[in-house]
mmCIF file of C-alpha atoms and ligand atoms in Angstrom:
data_model
loop_
_atom_site.group_PDB
_atom_site.id
_atom_site.type_symbol
_atom_site.label_atom_id
_atom_site.label_comp_id
_atom_site.label_asym_id
_atom_site.label_seq_id
_atom_site.Cartn_x
_atom_site.Cartn_y
_atom_site.Cartn_z
ATOM 1 C CA MET A 1 90.092 102.523 102.087
ATOM 2 C CA LYS A 2 91.368 102.793 105.673
ATOM 3 C CA ALA A 3 90.591 106.273 107.055
ATOM 4 C CA PHE A 4 93.632 108.389 108.024
ATOM 5 C CA ALA A 5 93.256 110.788 110.949
ATOM 6 C CA LEU A 6 94.684 114.321 110.800
ATOM 7 C CA ALA A 7 93.541 115.309 114.312
ATOM 8 C CA GLY A 8 96.433 115.859 116.693
ATOM 9 C CA LYS A 9 99.038 115.446 113.921
ATOM 10 C CA ARG A 10 101.853 117.822 112.878
ATOM 11 C CA VAL A 11 100.822 118.722 109.290
ATOM 12 C CA TRP A 12 103.318 120.636 107.108
ATOM 13 C CA VAL A 13 101.937 122.659 104.200
ATOM 14 C CA ALA A 14 104.950 123.303 101.968
ATOM 15 C CA GLY A 15 104.189 126.445 99.922
ATOM 16 C CA HIS A 16 101.712 127.793 102.519
ATOM 17 C CA ARG A 17 101.829 131.364 101.146
ATOM 18 C CA GLY A 18 100.796 130.403 97.603
ATOM 19 C CA MET A 19 97.200 130.272 96.382
ATOM 20 C CA VAL A 20 96.924 126.485 96.907
ATOM 21 C CA GLY A 21 98.976 126.339 100.118
ATOM 22 C CA SER A 22 97.030 129.155 101.787
ATOM 23 C CA ALA A 23 93.726 127.482 100.837
ATOM 24 C CA ILE A 24 94.908 124.190 102.371
ATOM 25 C CA VAL A 25 95.925 126.057 105.568
ATOM 26 C CA ARG A 26 92.416 127.618 105.682
ATOM 27 C CA ARG A 27 90.795 124.180 105.215
ATOM 28 C CA LEU A 28 93.006 122.524 107.886
ATOM 29 C CA ALA A 29 91.649 124.924 110.531
ATOM 30 C CA ALA A 30 88.686 122.541 110.806
ATOM 31 C CA GLU A 31 90.882 119.456 111.321
ATOM 32 C CA ASN A 32 92.183 120.040 114.872
ATOM 33 C CA CYS A 33 95.785 119.477 113.758
ATOM 34 C CA ASP A 34 99.065 121.370 114.279
ATOM 35 C CA VAL A 35 99.805 123.176 110.982
ATOM 36 C CA LEU A 36 103.534 123.674 110.314
ATOM 37 C CA THR A 37 104.790 126.253 107.807
ATOM 38 C CA ALA A 38 108.150 127.720 106.708
ATOM 39 C CA THR A 39 108.687 130.956 104.774
ATOM 40 C CA ARG A 40 111.185 131.119 101.902
ATOM 41 C CA ALA A 41 113.465 133.118 104.212
ATOM 42 C CA GLU A 42 113.381 130.275 106.764
ATOM 43 C CA LEU A 43 113.720 127.423 104.261
ATOM 44 C CA ASP A 44 114.932 127.264 100.653
ATOM 45 C CA LEU A 45 113.160 124.143 99.367
ATOM 46 C CA THR A 46 115.602 123.814 96.454
ATOM 47 C CA ARG A 47 118.470 123.110 98.902
ATOM 48 C CA GLN A 48 118.497 119.451 99.991
ATOM 49 C CA ALA A 49 120.514 119.959 103.186
ATOM 50 C CA ALA A 50 118.262 122.791 104.328
ATOM 51 C CA VAL A 51 115.147 120.653 103.786
ATOM 52 C CA GLU A 52 116.709 117.702 105.667
ATOM 53 C CA THR A 53 117.695 119.911 108.621
ATOM 54 C CA TRP A 54 114.287 121.621 108.837
ATOM 55 C CA MET A 55 112.239 118.420 108.506
ATOM 56 C CA ALA A 56 114.410 116.553 111.042
ATOM 57 C CA ALA A 57 113.872 119.387 113.518
ATOM 58 C CA LYS A 58 110.120 119.936 112.948
ATOM 59 C CA LYS A 59 109.208 116.251 112.410
ATOM 60 C CA PRO A 60 106.039 116.693 110.341
ATOM 61 C CA GLN A 61 103.837 113.574 110.409
ATOM 62 C CA VAL A 62 101.809 114.634 107.343
ATOM 63 C CA VAL A 63 102.992 116.705 104.345
ATOM 64 C CA PHE A 64 101.090 118.561 101.585
ATOM 65 C CA ILE A 65 103.515 119.571 98.796
ATOM 66 C CA ALA A 66 101.839 122.750 97.569
ATOM 67 C CA ALA A 67 105.191 124.426 96.868
ATOM 68 C CA ALA A 68 106.268 124.721 93.236
ATOM 69 C CA GLU A 69 107.490 127.114 90.583
ATOM 70 C CA VAL A 70 104.165 127.812 88.826
ATOM 71 C CA GLY A 71 102.858 130.167 86.161
ATOM 72 C CA GLY A 72 100.716 130.664 83.102
ATOM 73 C CA ILE A 73 101.394 129.700 79.527
ATOM 74 C CA LEU A 74 103.891 132.493 78.809
ATOM 75 C CA ALA A 75 105.928 131.923 81.997
ATOM 76 C CA ASN A 76 106.090 128.188 81.235
ATOM 77 C CA ASP A 77 107.097 128.773 77.635
ATOM 78 C CA THR A 78 109.850 131.290 78.445
ATOM 79 C CA ARG A 79 111.403 129.827 81.639
ATOM 80 C CA PRO A 80 111.873 126.067 80.989
ATOM 81 C CA VAL A 81 114.921 125.794 83.264
ATOM 82 C CA ASP A 82 113.022 127.159 86.283
ATOM 83 C CA PHE A 83 109.905 125.086 85.665
ATOM 84 C CA LEU A 84 111.869 121.842 85.230
ATOM 85 C CA THR A 85 114.845 122.250 87.556
ATOM 86 C CA ASP A 86 113.311 124.083 90.524
ATOM 87 C CA ASN A 87 110.273 121.807 90.631
ATOM 88 C CA LEU A 88 112.374 118.630 90.424
ATOM 89 C CA ALA A 89 114.616 119.937 93.251
ATOM 90 C CA ILE A 90 111.696 120.901 95.512
ATOM 91 C CA GLN A 91 109.874 117.592 95.149
ATOM 92 C CA ASN A 92 113.063 115.447 95.275
ATOM 93 C CA ASN A 93 114.104 117.131 98.517
ATOM 94 C CA ILE A 94 110.748 116.898 100.271
ATOM 95 C CA ILE A 95 109.724 113.396 99.130
ATOM 96 C CA SER A 96 113.119 111.769 99.864
ATOM 97 C CA THR A 97 113.367 113.419 103.291
ATOM 98 C CA ALA A 98 109.771 112.435 104.094
ATOM 99 C CA HIS A 99 110.955 108.836 103.690
ATOM 100 C CA THR A 100 114.070 109.449 105.809
ATOM 101 C CA ILE A 101 112.099 110.878 108.754
ATOM 102 C CA ASP A 102 109.173 108.428 108.463
ATOM 103 C CA VAL A 103 106.422 110.830 107.464
ATOM 104 C CA GLU A 104 103.136 108.926 107.859
ATOM 105 C CA LYS A 105 101.391 110.352 104.784
ATOM 106 C CA LEU A 106 102.357 112.791 102.000
ATOM 107 C CA MET A 107 100.394 114.340 99.144
ATOM 108 C CA PHE A 108 102.133 115.541 95.973
ATOM 109 C CA LEU A 109 100.236 118.094 93.880
ATOM 110 C CA GLY A 110 100.613 118.227 90.093
ATOM 111 C CA SER A 111 98.542 119.687 87.301
ATOM 112 C CA SER A 112 96.280 118.746 84.388
ATOM 113 C CA CYS A 113 99.084 119.732 81.993
ATOM 114 C CA ILE A 114 100.706 116.329 82.644
ATOM 115 C CA TYR A 115 98.398 114.817 80.011
ATOM 116 C CA PRO A 116 99.116 114.630 76.262
ATOM 117 C CA ARG A 117 98.313 117.708 74.176
ATOM 118 C CA LEU A 118 95.702 115.833 72.160
ATOM 119 C CA ALA A 119 94.480 113.327 74.761
ATOM 120 C CA ALA A 120 90.891 112.143 74.249
ATOM 121 C CA GLN A 121 88.577 114.359 76.319
ATOM 122 C CA PRO A 122 87.760 114.221 79.140
ATOM 123 C CA MET A 123 91.157 112.936 80.294
ATOM 124 C CA PRO A 124 91.128 109.989 82.764
ATOM 125 C CA GLU A 125 94.145 109.143 84.947
ATOM 126 C CA SER A 126 95.013 106.327 82.501
ATOM 127 C CA ALA A 127 95.735 108.882 79.711
ATOM 128 C CA LEU A 128 99.088 109.707 81.342
ATOM 129 C CA LEU A 129 102.112 109.127 79.048
ATOM 130 C CA THR A 130 99.974 108.007 76.094
ATOM 131 C CA GLY A 131 101.086 110.798 73.744
ATOM 132 C CA PRO A 132 103.264 113.898 73.163
ATOM 133 C CA LEU A 133 102.989 116.702 75.689
ATOM 134 C CA GLU A 134 101.891 120.306 75.052
ATOM 135 C CA PRO A 135 105.132 122.096 73.969
ATOM 136 C CA THR A 136 104.472 125.274 76.009
ATOM 137 C CA ASN A 137 104.455 123.444 79.339
ATOM 138 C CA GLN A 138 106.349 120.176 78.683
ATOM 139 C CA TRP A 139 109.039 121.062 81.234
ATOM 140 C CA TYR A 140 106.570 121.632 84.069
ATOM 141 C CA ALA A 141 104.676 118.523 82.949
ATOM 142 C CA ILE A 142 107.804 116.315 83.043
ATOM 143 C CA ALA A 143 108.642 117.597 86.529
ATOM 144 C CA LYS A 144 105.114 116.844 87.773
ATOM 145 C CA ILE A 145 105.020 113.405 86.087
ATOM 146 C CA SER A 146 108.342 112.666 87.838
ATOM 147 C CA GLY A 147 106.761 113.590 91.163
ATOM 148 C CA ILE A 148 103.927 111.123 90.584
ATOM 149 C CA MET A 149 106.491 108.421 89.750
ATOM 150 C CA GLN A 150 108.593 109.281 92.837
ATOM 151 C CA CYS A 151 105.567 108.780 95.107
ATOM 152 C CA GLN A 152 104.765 105.476 93.355
ATOM 153 C CA ALA A 153 108.399 104.347 93.724
ATOM 154 C CA TYR A 154 108.413 105.038 97.482
ATOM 155 C CA ARG A 155 105.112 103.122 97.832
ATOM 156 C CA ARG A 156 106.540 100.101 96.002
ATOM 157 C CA GLN A 157 110.076 100.010 97.417
ATOM 158 C CA TYR A 158 109.465 101.216 100.985
ATOM 159 C CA GLY A 159 105.700 100.904 101.531
ATOM 160 C CA ARG A 160 105.360 104.677 102.041
ATOM 161 C CA ASP A 161 101.854 106.172 102.035
ATOM 162 C CA PHE A 162 102.625 108.889 99.474
ATOM 163 C CA ILE A 163 99.731 109.897 97.159
ATOM 164 C CA SER A 164 99.316 112.337 94.237
ATOM 165 C CA ALA A 165 96.480 114.675 93.227
ATOM 166 C CA MET A 166 96.209 116.360 89.797
ATOM 167 C CA PRO A 167 94.092 119.543 89.898
ATOM 168 C CA THR A 168 92.721 121.299 86.831
ATOM 169 C CA ASN A 169 93.283 125.057 86.296
ATOM 170 C CA LEU A 170 92.749 126.812 89.631
ATOM 171 C CA TYR A 171 91.702 130.331 90.628
ATOM 172 C CA GLY A 172 90.594 132.255 93.725
ATOM 173 C CA PRO A 173 91.985 134.144 96.747
ATOM 174 C CA GLY A 174 95.755 134.488 96.783
ATOM 175 C CA ASP A 175 96.124 134.077 93.022
ATOM 176 C CA ASN A 176 98.986 135.621 91.047
ATOM 177 C CA PHE A 177 97.706 138.771 89.288
ATOM 178 C CA ASP A 178 100.928 139.712 87.499
ATOM 179 C CA LEU A 179 99.993 139.889 83.813
ATOM 180 C CA MET A 180 103.222 138.367 82.490
ATOM 181 C CA SER A 181 103.393 135.324 84.789
ATOM 182 C CA SER A 182 99.760 134.693 85.773
ATOM 183 C CA HIS A 183 97.169 132.226 84.530
ATOM 184 C CA VAL A 184 94.319 133.355 82.316
ATOM 185 C CA LEU A 185 91.492 133.918 84.802
ATOM 186 C CA PRO A 186 93.347 136.345 87.104
ATOM 187 C CA ALA A 187 94.865 138.047 84.041
ATOM 188 C CA LEU A 188 91.415 138.683 82.566
ATOM 189 C CA LEU A 189 90.178 140.074 85.899
ATOM 190 C CA VAL A 190 93.053 142.581 85.925
ATOM 191 C CA LYS A 191 92.588 143.466 82.246
ATOM 192 C CA ALA A 192 88.825 144.001 82.583
ATOM 193 C CA HIS A 193 89.256 145.991 85.811
ATOM 194 C CA LYS A 194 91.919 148.293 84.340
ATOM 195 C CA ALA A 195 89.971 148.705 81.078
ATOM 196 C CA LYS A 196 86.851 149.670 83.034
ATOM 197 C CA LEU A 197 88.720 152.219 85.172
ATOM 198 C CA ALA A 198 90.447 153.663 82.104
ATOM 199 C CA GLY A 199 87.213 153.833 80.134
ATOM 200 C CA ASP A 200 88.777 151.687 77.380
ATOM 201 C CA THR A 201 86.460 150.400 74.658
ATOM 202 C CA SER A 202 88.218 147.034 74.363
ATOM 203 C CA MET A 203 90.468 144.597 76.259
ATOM 204 C CA THR A 204 93.044 142.297 74.625
ATOM 205 C CA LEU A 205 93.184 138.527 75.168
ATOM 206 C CA TRP A 206 96.074 136.263 74.185
ATOM 207 C CA GLY A 207 95.626 133.654 71.452
ATOM 208 C CA SER A 208 92.427 132.949 69.556
ATOM 209 C CA GLY A 209 89.975 132.737 72.456
ATOM 210 C CA GLN A 210 88.955 129.296 71.155
ATOM 211 C CA PRO A 211 90.813 126.963 73.578
ATOM 212 C CA ARG A 212 88.649 125.463 76.304
ATOM 213 C CA ARG A 213 89.624 125.425 79.989
ATOM 214 C CA GLU A 214 88.155 123.906 83.142
ATOM 215 C CA PHE A 215 88.330 126.039 86.290
ATOM 216 C CA LEU A 216 88.171 124.858 89.907
ATOM 217 C CA TYR A 217 87.922 127.335 92.806
ATOM 218 C CA VAL A 218 90.987 126.900 95.018
ATOM 219 C CA ASP A 219 89.051 126.326 98.258
ATOM 220 C CA ASP A 220 87.280 123.417 96.561
ATOM 221 C CA LEU A 221 90.692 121.998 95.657
ATOM 222 C CA ALA A 222 91.838 122.371 99.268
ATOM 223 C CA ASP A 223 88.741 120.487 100.435
ATOM 224 C CA ALA A 224 89.463 117.700 97.933
ATOM 225 C CA CYS A 225 93.101 117.505 99.130
ATOM 226 C CA VAL A 226 92.043 117.029 102.765
ATOM 227 C CA PHE A 227 89.343 114.553 101.686
ATOM 228 C CA LEU A 228 91.931 112.469 99.753
ATOM 229 C CA MET A 229 94.533 112.682 102.535
ATOM 230 C CA LYS A 230 91.966 111.250 104.964
ATOM 231 C CA THR A 231 90.454 108.619 102.659
ATOM 232 C CA TYR A 232 92.729 107.674 99.708
ATOM 233 C CA SER A 233 95.787 105.423 99.764
ATOM 234 C CA ASP A 234 96.931 103.978 96.449
ATOM 235 C CA GLU A 235 99.629 104.535 93.861
ATOM 236 C CA GLN A 236 97.559 105.981 91.010
ATOM 237 C CA HIS A 237 97.225 109.773 90.973
ATOM 238 C CA VAL A 238 93.703 111.243 91.307
ATOM 239 C CA ASN A 239 92.248 113.927 89.011
ATOM 240 C CA VAL A 240 90.571 116.847 90.808
ATOM 241 C CA GLY A 241 88.410 118.734 88.329
ATOM 242 C CA TYR A 242 85.299 120.874 88.241
ATOM 243 C CA GLY A 243 83.467 118.803 85.647
ATOM 244 C CA ASP A 244 82.911 121.133 82.685
ATOM 245 C CA ASP A 245 84.799 123.761 80.693
ATOM 246 C CA VAL A 246 84.350 127.046 78.794
ATOM 247 C CA THR A 247 86.159 128.720 75.893
ATOM 248 C CA ILE A 248 88.562 131.507 76.778
ATOM 249 C CA ARG A 249 86.165 133.868 74.967
ATOM 250 C CA GLU A 250 83.228 132.729 77.135
ATOM 251 C CA LEU A 251 85.432 133.122 80.212
ATOM 252 C CA ALA A 252 86.322 136.689 79.191
ATOM 253 C CA GLU A 253 82.643 137.520 78.657
ATOM 254 C CA THR A 254 81.792 136.263 82.157
ATOM 255 C CA VAL A 255 84.736 138.129 83.695
ATOM 256 C CA ALA A 256 83.676 141.346 81.908
ATOM 257 C CA GLU A 257 80.138 140.899 83.243
ATOM 258 C CA VAL A 258 81.347 140.377 86.844
ATOM 259 C CA VAL A 259 83.773 143.320 86.649
ATOM 260 C CA GLY A 260 81.282 145.572 84.838
ATOM 261 C CA PHE A 261 83.450 146.136 81.769
ATOM 262 C CA LYS A 262 81.196 146.955 78.815
ATOM 263 C CA GLY A 263 83.794 147.055 76.002
ATOM 264 C CA THR A 264 84.691 144.533 73.308
ATOM 265 C CA LEU A 265 87.261 141.714 73.257
ATOM 266 C CA SER A 266 90.260 141.755 70.920
ATOM 267 C CA TYR A 267 92.773 138.941 70.394
ATOM 268 C CA ASP A 268 96.587 138.974 70.210
ATOM 269 C CA ALA A 269 97.359 136.104 67.841
ATOM 270 C CA THR A 270 101.097 136.399 68.551
ATOM 271 C CA LYS A 271 100.506 134.706 71.920
ATOM 272 C CA PRO A 272 100.155 130.885 72.181
ATOM 273 C CA ASP A 273 96.836 129.070 72.635
ATOM 274 C CA GLY A 274 98.394 126.027 74.350
ATOM 275 C CA MET A 275 96.294 122.867 74.666
ATOM 276 C CA PRO A 276 93.044 123.109 72.664
ATOM 277 C CA LYS A 277 91.180 121.469 75.566
ATOM 278 C CA LYS A 278 92.191 119.838 78.866
ATOM 279 C CA LEU A 279 89.021 118.745 80.644
ATOM 280 C CA LEU A 280 89.745 116.223 83.408
ATOM 281 C CA ASP A 281 87.719 113.061 83.902
ATOM 282 C CA SER A 282 87.163 113.256 87.678
ATOM 283 C CA ALA A 283 84.901 110.178 87.847
ATOM 284 C CA LYS A 284 87.387 108.342 90.122
ATOM 285 C CA LEU A 285 87.234 111.133 92.756
ATOM 286 C CA ASN A 286 83.496 111.713 92.304
ATOM 287 C CA ALA A 287 82.885 107.980 92.862
ATOM 288 C CA MET A 288 84.629 108.324 96.238
ATOM 289 C CA GLY A 289 81.944 110.864 97.208
ATOM 290 C CA TRP A 290 83.597 114.241 96.570
ATOM 291 C CA LYS A 291 82.365 117.038 94.340
ATOM 292 C CA PRO A 292 83.104 120.789 94.062
ATOM 293 C CA ALA A 293 80.836 123.423 95.638
ATOM 294 C CA MET A 294 81.729 126.726 93.895
ATOM 295 C CA ALA A 295 80.379 127.438 90.393
ATOM 296 C CA LEU A 296 82.420 129.562 87.977
ATOM 297 C CA LYS A 297 80.547 132.888 88.042
ATOM 298 C CA PRO A 298 80.284 133.218 91.850
ATOM 299 C CA GLY A 299 83.874 131.992 92.053
ATOM 300 C CA ILE A 300 85.019 134.746 89.681
ATOM 301 C CA ALA A 301 83.114 137.276 91.796
ATOM 302 C CA ALA A 302 84.894 136.008 94.944
ATOM 303 C CA ALA A 303 88.286 136.144 93.205
ATOM 304 C CA TYR A 304 87.564 139.697 92.002
ATOM 305 C CA ALA A 305 86.557 140.750 95.538
ATOM 306 C CA TRP A 306 89.846 139.345 96.857
ATOM 307 C CA TYR A 307 91.801 141.141 94.111
ATOM 308 C CA LEU A 308 90.117 144.490 94.891
ATOM 309 C CA LYS A 309 90.859 144.117 98.602
ATOM 310 C CA ASN A 310 94.410 142.772 98.354
ATOM 311 C CA ALA A 311 96.038 143.319 94.985
ATOM 312 C CA ALA A 312 94.452 146.156 92.972
HETATM 313 O O1 GFB B 401 95.935 129.928 82.061
HETATM 314 P P1 GFB B 401 96.973 129.872 80.991
HETATM 315 O O2 GFB B 401 98.091 130.834 81.086
HETATM 316 O O3 GFB B 401 97.607 128.416 81.003
HETATM 317 O O4 GFB B 401 96.335 130.050 79.513
HETATM 318 P P2 GFB B 401 97.227 127.028 80.346
HETATM 319 C C1 GFB B 401 95.086 129.505 79.222
HETATM 320 C C2 GFB B 401 94.614 130.041 77.871
HETATM 321 O O5 GFB B 401 94.195 131.414 78.080
HETATM 322 C C3 GFB B 401 95.649 130.084 76.730
HETATM 323 C C4 GFB B 401 94.678 132.212 77.013
HETATM 324 O O6 GFB B 401 94.995 129.678 75.547
HETATM 325 C C5 GFB B 401 96.002 131.558 76.648
HETATM 326 O O7 GFB B 401 96.380 131.959 75.334
HETATM 327 N N1 GFB B 401 94.804 133.610 77.449
HETATM 328 C C6 GFB B 401 94.094 134.645 76.924
HETATM 329 C C7 GFB B 401 95.605 134.071 78.419
HETATM 330 N N2 GFB B 401 94.463 135.800 77.506
HETATM 331 C C8 GFB B 401 95.397 135.476 78.454
HETATM 332 C C9 GFB B 401 96.140 136.250 79.388
HETATM 333 O O8 GFB B 401 96.032 137.500 79.464
HETATM 334 N N3 GFB B 401 96.993 135.588 80.219
HETATM 335 C C10 GFB B 401 97.151 134.217 80.141
HETATM 336 N N4 GFB B 401 97.999 133.626 81.001
HETATM 337 N N5 GFB B 401 96.459 133.426 79.241
HETATM 338 C C11 GFB B 401 98.964 126.245 82.129
HETATM 339 C C12 GFB B 401 100.310 125.559 82.140
HETATM 340 O O9 GFB B 401 98.469 126.155 80.802
HETATM 341 O O10 GFB B 401 98.026 125.592 82.966
HETATM 342 C C13 GFB B 401 100.817 125.425 83.547
HETATM 343 O O11 GFB B 401 101.229 126.296 81.330
HETATM 344 C C14 GFB B 401 99.768 124.827 84.461
HETATM 345 O O12 GFB B 401 101.966 124.606 83.549
HETATM 346 C C15 GFB B 401 98.460 125.565 84.329
HETATM 347 O O13 GFB B 401 99.576 123.492 84.110
HETATM 348 C C16 GFB B 401 97.405 124.917 85.180
HETATM 349 O O14 GFB B 401 95.972 126.491 80.957
HETATM 350 O O15 GFB B 401 97.271 127.107 78.854
#
């Protein structure tokens, strides 16, 4: 693969205030490039004309699409319009305008929920569209699959260097700690922390605790995104995983240990389990020479430290 230089380029991180976007901004500090950002007040990414005007004025040469309507299993299950419509609008606007203004390279970010609910594990890139999706996040999944196809279409029809990366479940600094809309790892940190402070004897998890999840620390994802932007140029999306997974119960036990919560775990069976397992096969990325640095327990400790300092 031909190497792509970031040095000296105008690099726009769409969604720079989110957990992923802020990690990419941190990682780009080492790349000697000019990082462009826009707050929601400055630019509503769901409005095509606003995106066209902003991009024509700022002329980014490289774009990371880390902006999206995201959330955990309950948010996905209860707000299908937002997860489908807002995400399609954001990616349509940015990808089509990137073509219009001749952006040199663009990365679209999706999620491991694009794969079929019961895909053989671990899930390679070729598993895409081989079976029914997980009902709780099918709207987000369809939006993200569309984004992959949009980038492929612009490669084929216009020769654009637009690539896609599919991260597994992410966690770390800048995460969303709101219990109703967050993902599981930050939610368990908040629940264990509050239970410890309150002297509670138990904390309640959603679902059965049996599903398995793979967790990648967000700064590792950011490093993989920069690595791929500099080295990868092809139409197939690339999985970015950690390499192994744990049950939700095992996750909760580790979180309780890190937080210092000594109580028991109880389970709210009225909440959905979602996919039984969604471990990515990251062999394609690993073969290119990239692997994650942060293991789960120290990563949880770092996320908890960030939460205590910024969100508790
Ligand atoms: O992280 P999570 O919300 O999303 O849920 P998914 C993971 C698992 O953790 C589910 C369980 O089995 C939940 O039932 N869980 C236990 C909890 N306690 C809690 C809790 O307090 N909060 C939450 N949120 N979960 C998402 C997709 O699926 O994965 C998104 O819906 C995206 O679209 C994201 O793809 C990466 O991993 O199930």
